[in-house]
mmCIF file of C-alpha atoms in Angstrom:
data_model
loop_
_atom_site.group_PDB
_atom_site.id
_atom_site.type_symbol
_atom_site.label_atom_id
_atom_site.label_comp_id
_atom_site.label_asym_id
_atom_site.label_seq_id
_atom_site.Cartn_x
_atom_site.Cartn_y
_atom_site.Cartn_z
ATOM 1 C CA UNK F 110 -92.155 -90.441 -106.842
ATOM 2 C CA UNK F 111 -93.548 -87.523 -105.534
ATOM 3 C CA UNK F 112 -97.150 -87.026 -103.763
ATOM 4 C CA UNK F 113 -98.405 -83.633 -104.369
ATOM 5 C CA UNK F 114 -99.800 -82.059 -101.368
ATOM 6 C CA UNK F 115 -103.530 -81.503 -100.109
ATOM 7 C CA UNK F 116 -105.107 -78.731 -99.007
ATOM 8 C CA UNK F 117 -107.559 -79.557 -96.217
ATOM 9 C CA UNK F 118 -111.011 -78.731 -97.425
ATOM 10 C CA UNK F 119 -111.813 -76.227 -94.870
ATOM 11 C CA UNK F 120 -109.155 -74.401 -96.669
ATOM 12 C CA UNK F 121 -110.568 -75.214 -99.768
ATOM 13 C CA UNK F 122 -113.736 -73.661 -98.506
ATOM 14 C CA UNK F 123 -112.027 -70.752 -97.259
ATOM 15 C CA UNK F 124 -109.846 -69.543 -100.533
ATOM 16 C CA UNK F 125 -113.084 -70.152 -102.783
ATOM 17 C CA UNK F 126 -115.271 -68.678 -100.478
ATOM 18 C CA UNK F 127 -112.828 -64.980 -100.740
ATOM 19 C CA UNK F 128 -113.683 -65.003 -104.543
ATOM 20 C CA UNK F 129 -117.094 -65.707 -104.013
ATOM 21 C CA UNK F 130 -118.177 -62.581 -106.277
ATOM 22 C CA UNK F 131 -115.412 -63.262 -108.677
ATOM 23 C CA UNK F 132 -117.291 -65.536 -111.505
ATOM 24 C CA UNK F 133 -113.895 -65.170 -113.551
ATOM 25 C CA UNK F 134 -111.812 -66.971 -110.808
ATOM 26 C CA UNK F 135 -114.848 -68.902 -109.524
ATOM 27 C CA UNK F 136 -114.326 -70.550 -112.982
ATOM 28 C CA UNK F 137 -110.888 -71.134 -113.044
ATOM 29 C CA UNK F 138 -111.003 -72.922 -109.653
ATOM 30 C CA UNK F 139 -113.524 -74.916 -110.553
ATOM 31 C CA UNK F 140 -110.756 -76.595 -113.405
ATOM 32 C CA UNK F 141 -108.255 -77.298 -109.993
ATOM 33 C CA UNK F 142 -109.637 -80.741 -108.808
ATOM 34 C CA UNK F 143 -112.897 -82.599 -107.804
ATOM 35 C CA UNK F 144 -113.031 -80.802 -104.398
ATOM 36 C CA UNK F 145 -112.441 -77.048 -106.219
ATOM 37 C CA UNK F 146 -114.641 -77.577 -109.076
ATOM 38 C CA UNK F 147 -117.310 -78.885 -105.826
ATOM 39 C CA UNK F 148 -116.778 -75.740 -103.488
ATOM 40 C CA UNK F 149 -116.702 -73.508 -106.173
ATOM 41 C CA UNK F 150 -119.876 -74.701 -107.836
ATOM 42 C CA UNK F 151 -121.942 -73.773 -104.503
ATOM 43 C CA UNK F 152 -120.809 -70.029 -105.233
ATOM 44 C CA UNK F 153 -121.384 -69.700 -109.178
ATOM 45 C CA UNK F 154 -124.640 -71.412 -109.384
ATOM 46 C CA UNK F 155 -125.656 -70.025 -105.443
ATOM 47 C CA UNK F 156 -127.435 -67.225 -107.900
ATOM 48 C CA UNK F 157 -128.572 -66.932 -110.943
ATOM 49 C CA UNK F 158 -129.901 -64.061 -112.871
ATOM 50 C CA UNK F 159 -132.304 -64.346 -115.574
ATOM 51 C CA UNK F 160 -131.784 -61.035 -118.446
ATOM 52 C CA UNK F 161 -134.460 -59.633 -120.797
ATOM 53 C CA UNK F 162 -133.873 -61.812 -124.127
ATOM 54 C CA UNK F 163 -132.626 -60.127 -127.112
ATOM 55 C CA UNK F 164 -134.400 -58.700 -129.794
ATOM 56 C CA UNK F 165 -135.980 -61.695 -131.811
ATOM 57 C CA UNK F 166 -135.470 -64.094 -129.840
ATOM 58 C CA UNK F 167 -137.561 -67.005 -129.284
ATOM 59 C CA UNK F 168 -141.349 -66.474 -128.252
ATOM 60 C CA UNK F 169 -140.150 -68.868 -124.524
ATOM 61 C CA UNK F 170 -136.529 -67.906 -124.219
ATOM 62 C CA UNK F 171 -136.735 -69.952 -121.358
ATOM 63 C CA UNK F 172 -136.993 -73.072 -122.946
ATOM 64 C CA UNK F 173 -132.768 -73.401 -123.184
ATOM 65 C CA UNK F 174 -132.754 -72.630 -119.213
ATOM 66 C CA UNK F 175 -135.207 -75.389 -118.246
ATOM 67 C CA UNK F 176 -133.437 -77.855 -120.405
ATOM 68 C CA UNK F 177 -130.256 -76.508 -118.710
ATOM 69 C CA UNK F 178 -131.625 -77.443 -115.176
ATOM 70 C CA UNK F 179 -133.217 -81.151 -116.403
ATOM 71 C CA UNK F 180 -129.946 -81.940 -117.594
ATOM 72 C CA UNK F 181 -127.851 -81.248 -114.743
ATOM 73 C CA UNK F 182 -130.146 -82.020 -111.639
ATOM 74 C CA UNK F 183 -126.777 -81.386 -109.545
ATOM 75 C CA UNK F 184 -126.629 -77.731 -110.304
ATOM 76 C CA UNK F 185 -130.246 -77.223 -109.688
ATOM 77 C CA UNK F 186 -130.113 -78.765 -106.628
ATOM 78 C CA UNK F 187 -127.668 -75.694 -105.482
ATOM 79 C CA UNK F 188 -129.317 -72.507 -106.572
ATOM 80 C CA UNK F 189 -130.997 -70.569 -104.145
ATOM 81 C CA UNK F 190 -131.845 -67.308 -105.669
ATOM 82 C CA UNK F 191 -133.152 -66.681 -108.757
ATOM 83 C CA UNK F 192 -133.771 -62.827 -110.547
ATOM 84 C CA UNK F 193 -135.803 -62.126 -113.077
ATOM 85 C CA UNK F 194 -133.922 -59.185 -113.946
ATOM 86 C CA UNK F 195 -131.707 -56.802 -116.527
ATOM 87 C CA UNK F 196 -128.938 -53.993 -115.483
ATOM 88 C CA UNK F 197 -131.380 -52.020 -114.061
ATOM 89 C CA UNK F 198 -133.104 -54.492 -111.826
ATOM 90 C CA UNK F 199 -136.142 -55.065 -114.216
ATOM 91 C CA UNK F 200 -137.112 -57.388 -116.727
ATOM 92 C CA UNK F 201 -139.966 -56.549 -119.353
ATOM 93 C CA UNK F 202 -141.125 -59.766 -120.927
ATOM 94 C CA UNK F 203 -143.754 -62.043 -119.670
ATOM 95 C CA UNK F 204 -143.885 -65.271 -118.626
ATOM 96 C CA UNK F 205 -146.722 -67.843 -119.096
ATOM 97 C CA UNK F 206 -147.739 -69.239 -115.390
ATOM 98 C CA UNK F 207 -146.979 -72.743 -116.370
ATOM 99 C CA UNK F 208 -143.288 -71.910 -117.545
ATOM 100 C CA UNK F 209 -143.109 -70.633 -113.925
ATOM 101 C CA UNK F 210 -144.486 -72.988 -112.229
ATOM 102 C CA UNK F 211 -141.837 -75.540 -114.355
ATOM 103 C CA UNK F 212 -138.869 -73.908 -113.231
ATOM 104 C CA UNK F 213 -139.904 -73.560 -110.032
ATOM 105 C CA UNK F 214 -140.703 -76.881 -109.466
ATOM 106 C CA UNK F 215 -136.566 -78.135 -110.996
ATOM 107 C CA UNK F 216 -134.877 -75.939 -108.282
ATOM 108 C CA UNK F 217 -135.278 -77.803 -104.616
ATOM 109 C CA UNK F 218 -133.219 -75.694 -103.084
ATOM 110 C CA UNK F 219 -134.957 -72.149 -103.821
ATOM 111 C CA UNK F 220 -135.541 -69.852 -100.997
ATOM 112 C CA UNK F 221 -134.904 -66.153 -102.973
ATOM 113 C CA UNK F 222 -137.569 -65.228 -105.817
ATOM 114 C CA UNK F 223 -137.078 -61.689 -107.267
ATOM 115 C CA UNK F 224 -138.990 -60.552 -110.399
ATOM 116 C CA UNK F 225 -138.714 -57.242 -111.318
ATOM 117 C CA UNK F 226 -141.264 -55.793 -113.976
ATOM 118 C CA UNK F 227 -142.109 -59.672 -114.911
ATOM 119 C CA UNK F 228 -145.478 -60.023 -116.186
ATOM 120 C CA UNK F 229 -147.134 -63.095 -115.541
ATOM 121 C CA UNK F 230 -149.999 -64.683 -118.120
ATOM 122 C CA UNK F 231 -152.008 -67.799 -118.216
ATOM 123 C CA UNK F 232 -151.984 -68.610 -121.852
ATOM 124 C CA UNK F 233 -156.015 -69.535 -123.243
ATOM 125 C CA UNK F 234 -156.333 -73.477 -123.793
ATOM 126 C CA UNK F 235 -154.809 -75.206 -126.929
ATOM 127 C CA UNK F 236 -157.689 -75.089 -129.726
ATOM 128 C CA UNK F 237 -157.352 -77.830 -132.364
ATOM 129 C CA UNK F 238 -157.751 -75.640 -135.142
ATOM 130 C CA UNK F 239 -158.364 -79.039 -137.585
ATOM 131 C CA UNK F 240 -161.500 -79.734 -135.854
#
């Protein structure tokens, strides 16, 4: 029998870090092995870019994202940027302050904020409307 051979995992680190800006192949070594699927991770979820929901789509669109990051605290834990932000670098929607403050508070490892044309809003208190 056969032992297939290891890459070290500086050259692990190496290979994945050339593709870096290559989501496609970023991807595809992430289905390699334990220590792929690890390196490459750190480069696809490094960044992530929030887009301008489509047309009738939910009132929070962000509601899918934050239950994205509570369900895989791992991931979280390794992005570092995060854009608010469509082709052209802007993003018209708004945003209550709260639903900020919530993501914020999920990614440890956030150093890069960018917002582009995101308004921000503190929605008005919660009024029982059955007395």
């Amino acid at each position: 029998m056969t032992v297939a051979p290891v890459l070290l995992s500086e050259i692990v680190e190496e290979i994945v870090g050339f593709l870096q800006h290559d989501k496609g192949a970023l991807s595809r070594c992430s289905l390699v092995c334990h220590l792929w699927c690890q390196s490459s991770s750190r480069h696809l979820f490094r960044g992530l870019q929030l887009r301008e929901p489509p047309p009738g789509a939910p009132k929070e669109p962000l509601d899918a994202f934050i239950a994205f990051l509570k369900e895989n605290p791992r991931i979280r834990a390794l992005v570092q940027e995060l854009k608010f932000s469509n082709t052209e670098g802007m993003i018209e929607v708004g945003i209550s302050i709260d639903r900020l403050r919530s993501i914020l508070a999920l990614l440890p490892s956030l150093n890069t904020l960018v917002m582009g044309a995101l308004r921000l809003y503190e929605l008005p208190p919660c009024v029982d409307v059955d007395g």
